[in-house]
mmCIF file of C-alpha atoms and ligand atoms in Angstrom:
data_model
loop_
_atom_site.group_PDB
_atom_site.id
_atom_site.type_symbol
_atom_site.label_atom_id
_atom_site.label_comp_id
_atom_site.label_asym_id
_atom_site.label_seq_id
_atom_site.Cartn_x
_atom_site.Cartn_y
_atom_site.Cartn_z
ATOM 1 C CA MET M 1 0.000 0.000 0.000
ATOM 2 C CA ASN M 2 1.323 3.399 -0.918
ATOM 3 C CA LEU M 3 0.561 5.585 2.104
ATOM 4 C CA SER M 4 1.049 9.279 2.595
ATOM 5 C CA GLU M 5 2.285 10.479 5.998
ATOM 6 C CA ARG M 6 -1.227 11.849 6.732
ATOM 7 C CA GLN M 7 -2.841 8.475 5.910
ATOM 8 C CA ARG M 8 -0.307 6.721 8.129
ATOM 9 C CA GLN M 9 -1.121 9.108 11.038
ATOM 10 C CA CYS M 10 -4.843 8.542 10.554
ATOM 11 C CA LEU M 11 -4.434 4.774 10.522
ATOM 12 C CA GLU M 12 -2.530 5.061 13.785
ATOM 13 C CA LEU M 13 -5.415 7.106 15.215
ATOM 14 C CA LEU M 14 -7.698 4.268 14.160
ATOM 15 C CA ASP M 15 -5.442 1.807 16.038
ATOM 16 C CA ILE M 16 -4.508 0.100 12.762
ATOM 17 C CA ASP M 17 -0.997 -1.350 12.483
ATOM 18 C CA VAL M 18 0.581 -0.328 9.218
ATOM 19 C CA TRP M 19 2.577 -2.934 7.306
ATOM 20 C CA VAL M 20 4.017 -1.631 4.083
ATOM 21 C CA ARG M 21 5.093 -3.911 1.263
ATOM 22 C CA ARG M 22 7.511 -1.966 -0.840
ATOM 23 C CA ASN M 23 7.838 -1.663 -4.609
ATOM 24 C CA LEU M 24 4.357 -2.796 -5.607
ATOM 25 C CA PRO M 25 3.338 -1.489 -9.015
ATOM 26 C CA PRO M 26 0.563 1.169 -8.769
ATOM 27 C CA GLU M 27 -2.172 -1.161 -10.096
ATOM 28 C CA ARG M 28 -1.507 -3.591 -7.210
ATOM 29 C CA GLN M 29 -1.542 -0.933 -4.511
ATOM 30 C CA ALA M 30 -4.658 -1.007 -2.316
ATOM 31 C CA ASN M 31 -5.002 2.745 -2.340
ATOM 32 C CA PRO M 32 -3.108 4.376 -5.194
ATOM 33 C CA ALA M 33 -2.851 8.148 -5.140
ATOM 34 C CA PRO M 34 -6.250 9.479 -6.226
ATOM 35 C CA ALA M 35 -6.359 10.448 -9.865
ATOM 36 C CA THR M 36 -7.805 13.861 -10.624
ATOM 37 C CA LEU M 37 -11.490 13.528 -9.854
ATOM 38 C CA PRO M 38 -13.608 13.600 -12.998
ATOM 39 C CA ALA M 39 -15.920 16.582 -13.009
ATOM 40 C CA LYS M 40 -19.428 15.271 -12.329
ATOM 41 C CA VAL M 41 -22.072 17.896 -12.850
ATOM 42 C CA ILE M 42 -24.868 18.366 -10.351
ATOM 43 C CA ASP M 43 -28.062 20.274 -10.980
ATOM 44 C CA GLU M 44 -27.155 23.123 -8.618
ATOM 45 C CA PRO M 45 -30.529 24.975 -8.801
ATOM 46 C CA ALA M 46 -32.384 21.723 -7.994
ATOM 47 C CA TRP M 47 -29.956 20.996 -5.135
ATOM 48 C CA GLN M 48 -30.426 24.466 -3.642
ATOM 49 C CA ALA M 49 -34.215 24.272 -4.101
ATOM 50 C CA LEU M 50 -34.252 20.954 -2.243
ATOM 51 C CA ARG M 51 -32.061 22.417 0.514
ATOM 52 C CA ALA M 52 -34.545 25.302 0.921
ATOM 53 C CA GLU M 53 -37.504 22.906 0.945
ATOM 54 C CA VAL M 54 -35.866 20.817 3.692
ATOM 55 C CA ALA M 55 -35.038 23.967 5.701
ATOM 56 C CA ALA M 56 -38.745 24.877 5.747
ATOM 57 C CA CYS M 57 -39.995 21.336 6.464
ATOM 58 C CA THR M 58 -42.641 20.810 9.156
ATOM 59 C CA ARG M 59 -43.740 17.304 8.069
ATOM 60 C CA CYS M 60 -42.987 15.698 11.441
ATOM 61 C CA ALA M 61 -42.759 16.767 15.072
ATOM 62 C CA LEU M 62 -38.939 16.901 15.010
ATOM 63 C CA HIS M 63 -39.097 20.368 13.429
ATOM 64 C CA ARG M 64 -40.302 21.784 16.769
ATOM 65 C CA GLY M 65 -37.108 20.864 18.606
ATOM 66 C CA ARG M 66 -34.537 21.700 15.945
ATOM 67 C CA THR M 67 -32.235 24.704 15.811
ATOM 68 C CA GLN M 68 -31.950 24.168 12.061
ATOM 69 C CA THR M 69 -32.130 21.372 9.506
ATOM 70 C CA VAL M 70 -28.927 19.545 8.547
ATOM 71 C CA PHE M 71 -28.848 18.985 4.787
ATOM 72 C CA SER M 72 -25.381 17.900 3.648
ATOM 73 C CA ALA M 73 -21.639 18.380 3.926
ATOM 74 C CA GLY M 74 -18.847 18.044 1.410
ATOM 75 C CA ASN M 75 -19.339 18.058 -2.317
ATOM 76 C CA PRO M 76 -22.685 17.007 -3.838
ATOM 77 C CA ALA M 77 -20.839 16.356 -7.110
ATOM 78 C CA ALA M 78 -18.594 13.783 -5.390
ATOM 79 C CA GLU M 79 -18.506 10.112 -6.371
ATOM 80 C CA TRP M 80 -18.595 8.896 -2.772
ATOM 81 C CA LEU M 81 -21.806 9.341 -0.773
ATOM 82 C CA LEU M 82 -21.700 8.691 2.969
ATOM 83 C CA ILE M 83 -25.009 8.304 4.779
ATOM 84 C CA GLY M 84 -25.377 8.615 8.543
ATOM 85 C CA GLU M 85 -28.318 8.452 10.868
ATOM 86 C CA ALA M 86 -29.433 11.870 12.111
ATOM 87 C CA PRO M 87 -27.946 15.115 13.392
ATOM 88 C CA GLY M 88 -26.722 15.219 16.981
ATOM 89 C CA LYS M 89 -26.432 18.233 19.256
ATOM 90 C CA GLU M 90 -23.402 19.775 17.540
ATOM 91 C CA GLU M 91 -24.762 19.120 14.037
ATOM 92 C CA ASP M 92 -28.052 20.778 15.017
ATOM 93 C CA ARG M 93 -26.081 23.778 16.306
ATOM 94 C CA GLN M 94 -23.789 24.114 13.274
ATOM 95 C CA GLY M 95 -26.169 22.912 10.539
ATOM 96 C CA GLU M 96 -23.663 20.425 9.145
ATOM 97 C CA PRO M 97 -23.515 16.606 9.381
ATOM 98 C CA PHE M 98 -20.767 14.880 11.366
ATOM 99 C CA VAL M 99 -19.078 17.842 13.036
ATOM 100 C CA GLY M 100 -19.030 16.443 16.601
ATOM 101 C CA ARG M 101 -16.719 13.777 18.048
ATOM 102 C CA ALA M 102 -18.011 11.137 15.643
ATOM 103 C CA GLY M 103 -17.363 13.567 12.796
ATOM 104 C CA LYS M 104 -13.726 13.995 13.816
ATOM 105 C CA LEU M 105 -13.279 10.236 13.728
ATOM 106 C CA LEU M 106 -15.045 10.138 10.352
ATOM 107 C CA ASN M 107 -12.555 12.722 9.035
ATOM 108 C CA SER M 108 -9.693 10.455 10.168
ATOM 109 C CA MET M 109 -11.325 7.461 8.492
ATOM 110 C CA LEU M 110 -11.646 9.458 5.271
ATOM 111 C CA ALA M 111 -8.035 10.661 5.499
ATOM 112 C CA ALA M 112 -6.902 7.040 5.946
ATOM 113 C CA MET M 113 -8.711 6.330 2.651
ATOM 114 C CA GLY M 114 -6.854 9.223 1.026
ATOM 115 C CA LEU M 115 -10.016 11.358 0.905
ATOM 116 C CA ARG M 116 -10.921 14.774 2.291
ATOM 117 C CA ARG M 117 -14.397 15.850 3.316
ATOM 118 C CA ASP M 118 -14.655 17.724 0.016
ATOM 119 C CA ASP M 119 -14.004 14.532 -1.937
ATOM 120 C CA VAL M 120 -17.230 13.027 -0.593
ATOM 121 C CA CYS M 121 -20.798 14.083 0.077
ATOM 122 C CA ILE M 122 -22.220 13.382 3.552
ATOM 123 C CA ILE M 123 -25.930 13.251 4.350
ATOM 124 C CA ASN M 124 -28.200 11.686 6.978
ATOM 125 C CA ILE M 125 -31.394 9.619 6.951
ATOM 126 C CA LEU M 126 -33.061 12.341 9.071
ATOM 127 C CA LYS M 127 -32.515 16.048 8.525
ATOM 128 C CA CYS M 128 -33.596 17.082 12.043
ATOM 129 C CA ARG M 129 -32.144 16.133 15.410
ATOM 130 C CA PRO M 130 -34.142 13.593 17.440
ATOM 131 C CA PRO M 131 -34.415 14.713 21.092
ATOM 132 C CA ASP M 132 -31.709 13.416 23.442
ATOM 133 C CA ASN M 133 -30.018 11.726 20.472
ATOM 134 C CA ARG M 134 -32.503 8.872 20.522
ATOM 135 C CA ASP M 135 -32.773 6.562 17.495
ATOM 136 C CA PRO M 136 -34.958 7.846 14.663
ATOM 137 C CA LYS M 137 -38.470 6.396 14.794
ATOM 138 C CA PRO M 138 -39.548 4.388 11.712
ATOM 139 C CA GLU M 139 -42.284 6.947 10.945
ATOM 140 C CA GLU M 140 -39.747 9.805 11.085
ATOM 141 C CA ALA M 141 -37.463 7.976 8.663
ATOM 142 C CA LEU M 142 -40.422 7.338 6.373
ATOM 143 C CA THR M 143 -41.483 10.989 6.446
ATOM 144 C CA CYS M 144 -37.955 12.146 5.632
ATOM 145 C CA GLU M 145 -37.373 9.472 2.969
ATOM 146 C CA PRO M 146 -38.530 11.539 -0.045
ATOM 147 C CA TYR M 147 -35.771 14.077 0.730
ATOM 148 C CA LEU M 148 -33.180 11.299 0.970
ATOM 149 C CA LYS M 149 -34.311 9.808 -2.343
ATOM 150 C CA ARG M 150 -34.170 13.184 -4.076
ATOM 151 C CA GLN M 151 -30.717 13.882 -2.655
ATOM 152 C CA ILE M 152 -29.396 10.540 -3.950
ATOM 153 C CA ALA M 153 -31.019 11.107 -7.359
ATOM 154 C CA LEU M 154 -29.311 14.502 -7.655
ATOM 155 C CA ILE M 155 -25.908 13.340 -6.363
ATOM 156 C CA ARG M 156 -25.817 10.161 -8.519
ATOM 157 C CA PRO M 157 -22.846 8.786 -6.550
ATOM 158 C CA LYS M 158 -20.607 6.007 -7.787
ATOM 159 C CA ILE M 159 -20.740 4.296 -4.396
ATOM 160 C CA ILE M 160 -22.672 4.685 -1.141
ATOM 161 C CA LEU M 161 -21.197 3.964 2.283
ATOM 162 C CA ALA M 162 -23.927 3.440 4.867
ATOM 163 C CA LEU M 163 -22.654 4.248 8.348
ATOM 164 C CA GLY M 164 -24.331 2.178 11.017
ATOM 165 C CA ARG M 165 -27.410 -0.002 11.404
ATOM 166 C CA ILE M 166 -30.018 2.769 11.177
ATOM 167 C CA ALA M 167 -28.589 4.188 7.956
ATOM 168 C CA ALA M 168 -28.149 0.761 6.341
ATOM 169 C CA GLN M 169 -31.548 -0.652 7.312
ATOM 170 C CA ASN M 170 -33.479 2.451 6.276
ATOM 171 C CA LEU M 171 -31.594 2.941 3.026
ATOM 172 C CA LEU M 172 -31.904 -0.686 1.948
ATOM 173 C CA GLN M 173 -35.303 -1.352 3.543
ATOM 174 C CA VAL M 174 -34.077 -4.444 5.379
ATOM 175 C CA GLU M 175 -33.963 -5.568 8.997
ATOM 176 C CA THR M 176 -30.720 -7.531 8.704
ATOM 177 C CA PRO M 177 -28.324 -7.026 11.639
ATOM 178 C CA ILE M 178 -25.338 -4.889 10.706
ATOM 179 C CA GLY M 179 -22.862 -7.690 11.410
ATOM 180 C CA ARG M 180 -24.432 -9.683 8.561
ATOM 181 C CA MET M 181 -24.481 -6.726 6.179
ATOM 182 C CA ARG M 182 -20.752 -6.036 6.392
ATOM 183 C CA GLY M 183 -18.619 -7.401 3.570
ATOM 184 C CA GLN M 184 -21.536 -7.536 1.080
ATOM 185 C CA VAL M 185 -22.263 -5.347 -1.908
ATOM 186 C CA TYR M 186 -25.887 -4.224 -1.756
ATOM 187 C CA GLU M 187 -27.582 -2.224 -4.489
ATOM 188 C CA TYR M 188 -29.534 0.982 -4.057
ATOM 189 C CA PRO M 189 -32.188 0.858 -6.798
ATOM 190 C CA ASP M 190 -32.604 4.378 -8.139
ATOM 191 C CA PRO M 191 -30.145 5.176 -9.568
ATOM 192 C CA ARG M 192 -28.543 1.722 -9.314
ATOM 193 C CA THR M 193 -25.596 2.228 -6.977
ATOM 194 C CA PRO M 194 -23.447 -0.201 -4.945
ATOM 195 C CA VAL M 195 -23.870 0.166 -1.191
ATOM 196 C CA ILE M 196 -21.300 -0.926 1.391
ATOM 197 C CA VAL M 197 -22.252 -1.083 5.050
ATOM 198 C CA SER M 198 -19.948 -0.358 7.963
ATOM 199 C CA TYR M 199 -20.069 0.718 11.569
ATOM 200 C CA HIS M 200 -21.116 4.179 12.686
ATOM 201 C CA PRO M 201 -18.171 6.286 13.952
ATOM 202 C CA ALA M 202 -20.060 6.926 17.234
ATOM 203 C CA TYR M 203 -20.145 3.154 17.789
ATOM 204 C CA LEU M 204 -16.400 3.014 17.116
ATOM 205 C CA LEU M 205 -15.868 5.686 19.772
ATOM 206 C CA ARG M 206 -17.724 3.474 22.249
ATOM 207 C CA LYS M 207 -16.043 0.289 21.025
ATOM 208 C CA PRO M 208 -12.562 1.127 19.675
ATOM 209 C CA SER M 209 -11.713 -2.572 19.283
ATOM 210 C CA GLU M 210 -14.073 -2.596 16.255
ATOM 211 C CA LYS M 211 -11.985 0.014 14.399
ATOM 212 C CA ARG M 212 -10.002 -2.800 12.830
ATOM 213 C CA ARG M 213 -13.175 -4.278 11.311
ATOM 214 C CA SER M 214 -14.244 -0.830 10.165
ATOM 215 C CA TRP M 215 -10.929 -0.403 8.330
ATOM 216 C CA GLU M 216 -11.532 -3.778 6.601
ATOM 217 C CA ASP M 217 -14.905 -2.409 5.441
ATOM 218 C CA LEU M 218 -13.355 0.797 4.145
ATOM 219 C CA LYS M 219 -10.715 -1.125 2.192
ATOM 220 C CA PHE M 220 -13.496 -3.319 0.776
ATOM 221 C CA ALA M 221 -15.424 -0.191 -0.229
ATOM 222 C CA MET M 222 -12.326 1.228 -1.946
ATOM 223 C CA ARG M 223 -11.952 -2.012 -3.946
ATOM 224 C CA VAL M 224 -15.618 -1.937 -5.000
ATOM 225 C CA PHE M 225 -15.257 1.738 -5.920
ATOM 226 C CA ARG M 226 -12.285 1.014 -8.170
ATOM 227 C CA GLU M 227 -14.137 -1.849 -9.832
ATOM 228 C CA GLN M 228 -16.891 0.589 -10.875
ATOM 229 C CA SER M 229 -14.477 2.510 -13.123
HETATM 230 N N1 URA D 1 -24.280 10.945 13.658
HETATM 231 C C1 URA D 1 -24.923 10.838 12.478
HETATM 232 O O1 URA D 1 -25.401 9.774 12.106
HETATM 233 N N2 URA D 1 -25.002 11.925 11.713
HETATM 234 C C2 URA D 1 -24.465 13.086 12.059
HETATM 235 O O2 URA D 1 -24.574 14.030 11.297
HETATM 236 C C3 URA D 1 -23.800 13.167 13.289
HETATM 237 C C4 URA D 1 -23.720 12.084 14.079
#
């Protein structure tokens, strides 16, 4: 694997031992230096209109407790789409997904993959914070689903990484436990997009011993991503 110093530091943060086999040709490296990202065009007026629609949403009771809606972070024209669960306290305050402690770990995970936040787009199943950070209720996820579907249709990502059980089960409409979803390539139907499932960064903060498995999932996702080209 051809690692930059930043990637090596991030892998250390993730408690991953780094073994480097030297002199591998680029095509055999697990994570070759990213080529210049192809320019993917997004319908910017439609994206901004959807953002405004979400900001004004009162479809469920969660709007009463929010400071603001949390629409997306990163680049909507990116090829990687990361989907989390719902905003937490800090996300509700700042209006951006994954900016709290879990977000810092997510940034390290991305850096270990050789990606910056601007190389990916990050969204959540819910756009409003559930009180006391409780799990989203099924009816809340259902009410918010049209926004999620429209976001995915506009982003047209090359790959989706579902972070955690709630994101994976709601996105794929399954009840499979997350442990059984890891290591599989699922397909999101519209537009047809491969989906890889891994642990939520907040879970990894509670259970750091699972970071090793999470890194296996991210490497798997990178392989699937490359195979799409
Ligand atoms: N957890 C999530 O699932 N999403 C966020 O935006 C923050 C924490």
